[in-house]
Amino acid sequence: MRSIELASEVWNHFVALTRRYYEIYDEYPGYYTLKKHLTKLKQRDKGHWYDLNSQALQNVIERLDRAYQRFFEIDSAGRPGFKKREKYTSFTLTQTGWKLLGGNRVRIQNHNYKFVKSRPIKGEIKTVTIKRDACGYLWICFSVEKKPSTPELPRTGNAVGLD
């Protein structure tokens, strides 16, 4: 829960930062500028945001950047806004910050947790997302890359119709 709340603080900080930047320079700062600012903040303040994995922090900035890109491209998309801690629902770990310990145990940011598998994990795990639902329950979602089970047949250029 604490990590999700930290991710919401990061989101709100960077929403405020982009709004101030837009008021001063009349343009969106961009993903890489926000990422550089995050690095400076982590170097300067060695306690507060260090509890959340650096890749999870970068993922929050990626989400914010995608939200602003949708805002600029789609007329009906609203400007990304602030989110209450209770309403922020997830954070994602990509390469580090997690380790599958076997069975139904996982280590996330130096803490071991048990979870219930709804189905076996088949394939290589790419990301781990921790989600909080409206009731306050936590869910762990594994995104896997699975190789196709049947090889794709070569295309011959001949069409076949079947009923």
Coordinates of N, CA and C in Angstrom, one line a residue:
M1 N 0.8 -1.2 0.0 CA 0.0 0.0 0.0 C 0.9 1.3 0.0
R2 N 1.9 1.2 0.8 CA 2.8 2.4 0.9 C 3.4 2.7 -0.5
S3 N 3.8 1.7 -1.2 CA 4.4 1.9 -2.6 C 3.4 2.5 -3.5
I4 N 2.2 2.1 -3.5 CA 1.1 2.7 -4.3 C 0.9 4.2 -3.9
E5 N 1.0 4.5 -2.6 CA 0.8 5.8 -2.2 C 2.0 6.7 -2.6
L6 N 3.2 6.1 -2.6 CA 4.4 6.9 -3.1 C 4.3 7.1 -4.6
A7 N 3.8 6.2 -5.3 CA 3.6 6.4 -6.8 C 2.6 7.5 -7.0
S8 N 1.5 7.6 -6.2 CA 0.6 8.7 -6.3 C 1.2 10.1 -6.0
E9 N 2.1 10.1 -5.0 CA 2.8 11.3 -4.7 C 3.7 11.8 -5.9
V10 N 4.4 10.8 -6.5 CA 5.2 11.1 -7.7 C 4.3 11.6 -8.8
W11 N 3.2 11.0 -9.1 CA 2.3 11.4 -10.1 C 1.9 12.9 -9.8
N12 N 1.4 13.2 -8.6 CA 0.9 14.5 -8.3 C 2.0 15.5 -8.4
H13 N 3.2 15.2 -8.0 CA 4.3 16.1 -8.1 C 4.6 16.5 -9.5
F14 N 4.6 15.5 -10.4 CA 5.0 15.8 -11.8 C 3.8 16.4 -12.6
V15 N 2.6 16.2 -12.1 CA 1.4 16.9 -12.7 C 1.6 18.4 -12.4
A16 N 1.9 18.7 -11.1 CA 2.1 20.1 -10.7 C 3.3 20.7 -11.5
L17 N 4.4 19.9 -11.6 CA 5.5 20.4 -12.3 C 5.2 20.7 -13.8
T18 N 4.5 19.8 -14.5 CA 4.2 20.1 -15.9 C 3.3 21.3 -16.0
R19 N 2.4 21.5 -15.1 CA 1.5 22.7 -15.1 C 2.3 24.0 -14.9
R20 N 3.2 24.0 -14.0 CA 4.1 25.2 -13.8 C 4.9 25.4 -15.0
Y21 N 5.5 24.4 -15.5 CA 6.4 24.5 -16.7 C 5.6 25.1 -17.9
Y22 N 4.4 24.6 -18.0 CA 3.5 25.1 -19.1 C 3.2 26.6 -18.9
E23 N 2.9 27.0 -17.7 CA 2.6 28.4 -17.4 C 3.8 29.3 -17.7
I24 N 5.0 28.8 -17.5 CA 6.2 29.6 -17.7 C 6.7 29.6 -19.1
Y25 N 6.8 28.4 -19.7 CA 7.4 28.3 -21.1 C 6.3 28.1 -22.2
D26 N 5.1 27.9 -21.8 CA 4.0 27.7 -22.8 C 4.2 26.4 -23.7
E27 N 4.8 25.4 -23.1 CA 5.0 24.1 -23.8 C 5.1 23.0 -22.8
Y28 N 4.9 21.8 -23.2 CA 5.0 20.6 -22.4 C 6.5 20.2 -22.3
P29 N 7.0 19.9 -21.1 CA 8.4 19.7 -20.9 C 8.9 18.4 -21.6
G30 N 8.1 17.4 -21.7 CA 8.6 16.2 -22.4 C 9.0 15.1 -21.4
Y31 N 9.1 13.9 -21.9 CA 9.4 12.7 -21.1 C 10.8 12.8 -20.5
Y32 N 11.8 13.1 -21.4 CA 13.2 13.1 -21.0 C 13.5 14.2 -20.0
T33 N 12.9 15.3 -20.1 CA 13.1 16.4 -19.2 C 12.5 16.0 -17.8
L34 N 11.3 15.4 -17.8 CA 10.8 14.9 -16.5 C 11.6 13.8 -15.9
K35 N 12.2 13.0 -16.7 CA 13.0 11.9 -16.2 C 14.3 12.5 -15.6
K36 N 14.9 13.5 -16.2 CA 16.1 14.2 -15.7 C 15.8 14.8 -14.3
H37 N 14.6 15.4 -14.3 CA 14.2 16.1 -13.0 C 14.0 15.0 -11.9
L38 N 13.5 13.9 -12.2 CA 13.3 12.8 -11.3 C 14.7 12.3 -10.7
T39 N 15.7 12.2 -11.6 CA 17.0 11.9 -11.2 C 17.6 12.9 -10.2
K40 N 17.4 14.2 -10.5 CA 17.9 15.2 -9.6 C 17.2 15.2 -8.3
L41 N 15.9 14.9 -8.3 CA 15.2 14.8 -7.0 C 15.6 13.6 -6.2
K42 N 15.9 12.5 -6.8 CA 16.3 11.3 -6.0 C 17.7 11.5 -5.5
Q43 N 18.6 12.3 -6.2 CA 19.9 12.5 -5.7 C 19.9 13.5 -4.5
R44 N 19.0 14.5 -4.6 CA 18.9 15.5 -3.6 C 18.3 15.0 -2.3
D45 N 17.2 14.3 -2.5 CA 16.4 13.8 -1.3 C 16.6 12.3 -1.2
K46 N 17.5 11.8 -0.4 CA 17.8 10.4 -0.4 C 16.9 9.6 0.5
G47 N 15.8 10.1 1.0 CA 15.0 9.3 1.9 C 13.6 9.0 1.4
H48 N 12.9 10.0 0.9 CA 11.5 9.9 0.7 C 11.1 9.0 -0.4
W49 N 11.6 9.2 -1.6 CA 11.2 8.4 -2.7 C 12.1 7.2 -3.0
Y50 N 13.0 7.0 -2.1 CA 13.9 5.8 -2.3 C 13.2 4.5 -1.9
D51 N 12.1 4.6 -1.2 CA 11.3 3.4 -0.9 C 10.7 2.7 -2.1
L52 N 10.5 3.5 -3.2 CA 9.9 2.9 -4.4 C 11.1 2.7 -5.4
N53 N 11.0 1.6 -6.1 CA 12.0 1.2 -7.1 C 12.1 2.3 -8.2
S54 N 13.3 2.5 -8.7 CA 13.6 3.6 -9.6 C 12.8 3.3 -10.9
Q55 N 12.7 2.0 -11.3 CA 12.0 1.7 -12.6 C 10.5 1.9 -12.4
A56 N 10.0 1.7 -11.2 CA 8.6 2.0 -10.9 C 8.3 3.5 -11.0
L57 N 9.3 4.3 -10.5 CA 9.2 5.8 -10.6 C 9.2 6.2 -12.0
Q58 N 10.1 5.6 -12.8 CA 10.1 6.0 -14.3 C 8.8 5.6 -15.0
N59 N 8.2 4.5 -14.5 CA 7.0 4.0 -15.1 C 5.9 5.0 -14.8
V60 N 5.9 5.6 -13.7 CA 4.9 6.6 -13.4 C 5.0 7.8 -14.3
I61 N 6.3 8.2 -14.6 CA 6.5 9.3 -15.6 C 6.1 8.9 -17.0
E62 N 6.3 7.6 -17.4 CA 5.9 7.1 -18.7 C 4.4 7.2 -18.8
R63 N 3.7 6.8 -17.7 CA 2.2 6.9 -17.7 C 1.7 8.3 -17.9
L64 N 2.4 9.2 -17.2 CA 2.0 10.7 -17.3 C 2.3 11.2 -18.7
D65 N 3.4 10.8 -19.3 CA 3.7 11.2 -20.6 C 2.7 10.7 -21.6
R66 N 2.3 9.4 -21.5 CA 1.3 8.9 -22.4 C 0.0 9.6 -22.2
A67 N -0.4 10.0 -21.0 CA -1.6 10.7 -20.8 C -1.6 12.1 -21.4
Y68 N -0.4 12.8 -21.4 CA -0.3 14.1 -22.0 C -0.3 13.9 -23.5
Q69 N 0.3 12.8 -24.0 CA 0.3 12.6 -25.5 C -1.2 12.4 -26.0
R70 N -2.0 11.7 -25.2 CA -3.4 11.5 -25.6 C -4.1 12.8 -25.5
F71 N -3.8 13.6 -24.5 CA -4.4 15.0 -24.4 C -4.1 15.8 -25.6
F72 N -2.9 15.8 -26.1 CA -2.5 16.6 -27.2 C -3.1 16.1 -28.6
E73 N -3.2 14.7 -28.7 CA -3.7 14.1 -29.9 C -5.2 14.0 -30.0
I74 N -5.9 13.8 -29.0 CA -7.3 13.6 -29.0 C -8.0 14.8 -28.4
D75 N -9.0 15.3 -29.1 CA -9.7 16.5 -28.5 C -10.6 16.2 -27.3
S76 N -11.1 15.0 -27.2 CA -12.0 14.6 -26.1 C -11.2 14.2 -24.9
A77 N -9.9 13.9 -25.0 CA -9.1 13.5 -23.8 C -8.9 14.7 -23.0
G78 N -9.1 14.6 -21.7 CA -8.9 15.7 -20.8 C -7.4 15.7 -20.3
R79 N -7.1 16.9 -19.8 CA -5.7 17.1 -19.3 C -5.5 16.2 -18.1
P80 N -4.4 15.5 -18.0 CA -4.1 14.7 -16.8 C -4.2 15.6 -15.5
G81 N -4.9 15.0 -14.5 CA -5.0 15.8 -13.3 C -4.4 15.1 -12.1
F82 N -4.6 15.7 -10.9 CA -4.1 15.2 -9.7 C -5.0 14.0 -9.3
K83 N -4.4 13.0 -8.6 CA -5.1 11.9 -8.1 C -4.9 11.7 -6.6
K84 N -6.0 11.5 -5.9 CA -5.9 11.2 -4.4 C -5.2 9.9 -4.2
R85 N -4.6 9.8 -3.0 CA -3.9 8.6 -2.7 C -4.8 7.4 -2.8
E86 N -6.0 7.5 -2.3 CA -7.0 6.4 -2.3 C -7.4 6.0 -3.7
K87 N -7.3 6.9 -4.7 CA -7.8 6.7 -6.0 C -6.7 6.1 -6.9
Y88 N -5.4 6.3 -6.5 CA -4.3 5.8 -7.3 C -4.2 4.3 -7.1
T89 N -4.2 3.5 -8.2 CA -4.5 2.1 -8.0 C -3.3 1.2 -8.2
S90 N -2.2 1.6 -8.9 CA -1.2 0.5 -9.1 C 0.2 1.2 -9.4
F91 N 1.2 0.3 -9.3 CA 2.5 0.6 -9.8 C 3.1 -0.6 -10.4
T92 N 4.1 -0.4 -11.4 CA 4.6 -1.5 -12.2 C 6.1 -1.6 -12.0
L93 N 6.6 -2.8 -11.8 CA 8.0 -3.1 -11.7 C 8.4 -3.9 -13.0
T94 N 9.5 -3.5 -13.6 CA 9.8 -4.1 -14.9 C 10.9 -5.2 -14.7
Q95 N 12.2 -4.8 -14.6 CA 13.2 -5.7 -14.5 C 13.7 -6.0 -13.1
T96 N 13.7 -5.0 -12.3 CA 14.2 -5.2 -10.9 C 13.1 -4.8 -9.9
G97 N 13.4 -5.1 -8.6 CA 12.4 -4.8 -7.6 C 11.5 -6.0 -7.2
W98 N 11.6 -7.1 -7.9 CA 10.8 -8.2 -7.7 C 11.6 -9.5 -8.0
K99 N 11.2 -10.6 -7.4 CA 11.8 -11.9 -7.7 C 10.8 -13.0 -7.3
L100 N 10.5 -13.9 -8.2 CA 9.6 -15.0 -8.0 C 10.4 -16.0 -7.2
L101 N 10.0 -16.4 -6.0 CA 10.7 -17.3 -5.2 C 10.3 -18.7 -5.3
G102 N 9.3 -19.0 -6.1 CA 8.9 -20.4 -6.3 C 7.6 -20.6 -5.6
G103 N 6.8 -21.5 -6.1 CA 5.5 -21.8 -5.5 C 4.6 -20.6 -5.6
N104 N 4.1 -20.2 -4.5 CA 3.3 -19.0 -4.5 C 3.8 -17.9 -3.6
R105 N 5.2 -17.7 -3.7 CA 5.8 -16.6 -3.0 C 6.6 -15.7 -4.0
V106 N 6.6 -14.4 -3.6 CA 7.3 -13.4 -4.4 C 7.9 -12.4 -3.5
R107 N 9.1 -11.9 -3.9 CA 9.7 -10.9 -3.1 C 9.6 -9.6 -3.9
I108 N 9.0 -8.6 -3.3 CA 8.8 -7.3 -3.9 C 9.4 -6.3 -3.0
Q109 N 10.5 -5.6 -3.5 CA 11.2 -4.6 -2.7 C 11.6 -5.0 -1.3
N110 N 12.3 -6.1 -1.3 CA 12.9 -6.7 -0.1 C 11.9 -7.2 1.0
H111 N 10.6 -7.4 0.5 CA 9.6 -8.0 1.4 C 9.1 -9.3 0.7
N112 N 8.9 -10.3 1.5 CA 8.3 -11.6 0.9 C 6.8 -11.6 1.1
Y113 N 6.1 -12.0 0.1 CA 4.6 -12.1 0.1 C 4.2 -13.4 -0.4
K114 N 3.1 -13.9 0.1 CA 2.4 -15.1 -0.5 C 1.3 -14.6 -1.3
F115 N 1.0 -15.3 -2.4 CA -0.1 -14.9 -3.3 C -0.8 -16.2 -3.7
V116 N -2.0 -16.0 -4.2 CA -2.8 -17.2 -4.7 C -2.7 -17.1 -6.3
K117 N -2.2 -18.2 -6.8 CA -2.1 -18.3 -8.3 C -3.5 -18.7 -8.8
S118 N -4.0 -18.0 -9.8 CA -5.2 -18.3 -10.4 C -5.0 -19.3 -11.6
R119 N -3.8 -19.3 -12.1 CA -3.3 -20.2 -13.1 C -1.8 -20.3 -13.2
P120 N -1.2 -21.3 -13.7 CA 0.2 -21.4 -13.7 C 0.8 -20.3 -14.7
I121 N 2.0 -19.8 -14.3 CA 2.7 -18.8 -15.1 C 3.5 -19.5 -16.2
K122 N 3.1 -19.2 -17.4 CA 3.8 -19.9 -18.5 C 4.4 -18.8 -19.4
G123 N 5.7 -18.9 -19.6 CA 6.4 -17.9 -20.4 C 7.3 -17.1 -19.5
E124 N 8.0 -16.1 -20.1 CA 9.0 -15.3 -19.4 C 8.3 -14.0 -18.9
I125 N 8.4 -13.8 -17.6 CA 7.7 -12.6 -17.0 C 8.5 -11.4 -17.4
K126 N 7.7 -10.4 -17.9 CA 8.2 -9.1 -18.4 C 8.0 -8.0 -17.3
T127 N 6.8 -7.9 -16.8 CA 6.5 -6.9 -15.8 C 5.6 -7.5 -14.7
V128 N 5.7 -6.9 -13.6 CA 4.9 -7.2 -12.4 C 4.2 -6.0 -12.0
T129 N 2.8 -6.0 -12.0 CA 2.0 -4.9 -11.6 C 1.3 -5.2 -10.3
I130 N 1.4 -4.3 -9.3 CA 0.7 -4.5 -8.1 C -0.5 -3.5 -8.1
K131 N -1.7 -4.1 -8.0 CA -3.0 -3.3 -8.2 C -3.8 -3.3 -6.9
R132 N -4.4 -2.2 -6.6 CA -5.3 -2.1 -5.5 C -6.7 -1.9 -6.0
D133 N -7.7 -2.7 -5.6 CA -9.1 -2.5 -6.1 C -9.8 -1.6 -5.2
A134 N -11.1 -1.4 -5.5 CA -11.9 -0.4 -4.8 C -12.1 -0.9 -3.3
C135 N -12.1 -2.2 -3.0 CA -12.2 -2.7 -1.7 C -11.0 -2.6 -0.9
G136 N -9.8 -2.3 -1.5 CA -8.6 -2.3 -0.8 C -7.7 -3.5 -0.9
Y137 N -8.2 -4.5 -1.6 CA -7.5 -5.7 -1.8 C -6.3 -5.5 -2.8
L138 N -5.2 -6.2 -2.6 CA -4.1 -6.1 -3.5 C -4.1 -7.3 -4.4
W139 N -3.7 -7.0 -5.7 CA -3.6 -8.0 -6.7 C -2.2 -7.9 -7.4
I140 N -1.7 -9.0 -7.7 CA -0.4 -9.0 -8.4 C -0.6 -9.6 -9.8
C141 N -0.2 -8.9 -10.8 CA -0.4 -9.2 -12.2 C 0.9 -9.4 -12.9
F142 N 1.1 -10.6 -13.5 CA 2.3 -10.9 -14.2 C 2.0 -10.7 -15.7
S143 N 2.8 -9.9 -16.4 CA 2.7 -9.9 -17.8 C 3.9 -10.7 -18.4
V144 N 3.5 -11.7 -19.2 CA 4.5 -12.7 -19.7 C 4.6 -12.6 -21.2
E145 N 5.7 -13.0 -21.7 CA 5.9 -13.1 -23.1 C 6.0 -14.6 -23.4
K146 N 5.0 -15.1 -24.2 CA 4.9 -16.5 -24.4 C 5.2 -16.8 -25.9
K147 N 6.0 -17.8 -26.1 CA 6.3 -18.1 -27.5 C 5.1 -18.9 -28.1
P148 N 4.8 -18.6 -29.4 CA 3.6 -19.3 -29.9 C 3.8 -20.8 -29.9
S149 N 2.7 -21.5 -29.6 CA 2.8 -23.0 -29.5 C 2.8 -23.7 -30.9
T150 N 2.1 -23.1 -31.8 CA 2.1 -23.7 -33.2 C 2.9 -22.8 -34.1
P151 N 3.8 -23.4 -34.9 CA 4.6 -22.5 -35.8 C 3.7 -22.0 -36.9
E152 N 4.0 -20.8 -37.3 CA 3.2 -20.1 -38.4 C 3.6 -20.7 -39.7
L153 N 2.6 -21.1 -40.5 CA 2.9 -21.7 -41.8 C 3.3 -20.7 -42.8
P154 N 4.2 -21.1 -43.7 CA 4.6 -20.1 -44.7 C 3.5 -19.7 -45.7
R155 N 3.5 -18.5 -46.1 CA 2.4 -18.1 -47.0 C 2.8 -18.4 -48.4
T156 N 1.9 -19.0 -49.2 CA 2.1 -19.5 -50.5 C 1.5 -18.5 -51.5
G157 N 0.6 -17.7 -51.1 CA 0.0 -16.7 -52.0 C -1.4 -17.3 -52.6
N158 N -1.7 -18.6 -52.3 CA -2.9 -19.2 -52.7 C -4.0 -19.0 -51.7
A159 N -5.2 -18.6 -52.0 CA -6.3 -18.4 -51.1 C -7.1 -19.7 -51.1
V160 N -7.7 -20.0 -49.9 CA -8.5 -21.2 -49.7 C -9.8 -20.7 -49.0
G161 N -10.9 -21.1 -49.4 CA -12.2 -20.8 -48.8 C -12.8 -22.0 -48.2
L162 N -13.2 -21.9 -46.9 CA -13.8 -23.1 -46.2 C -15.1 -22.7 -45.6
D163 N -16.1 -23.7 -45.6 CA -17.4 -23.5 -44.9 C -17.3 -24.1 -43.6

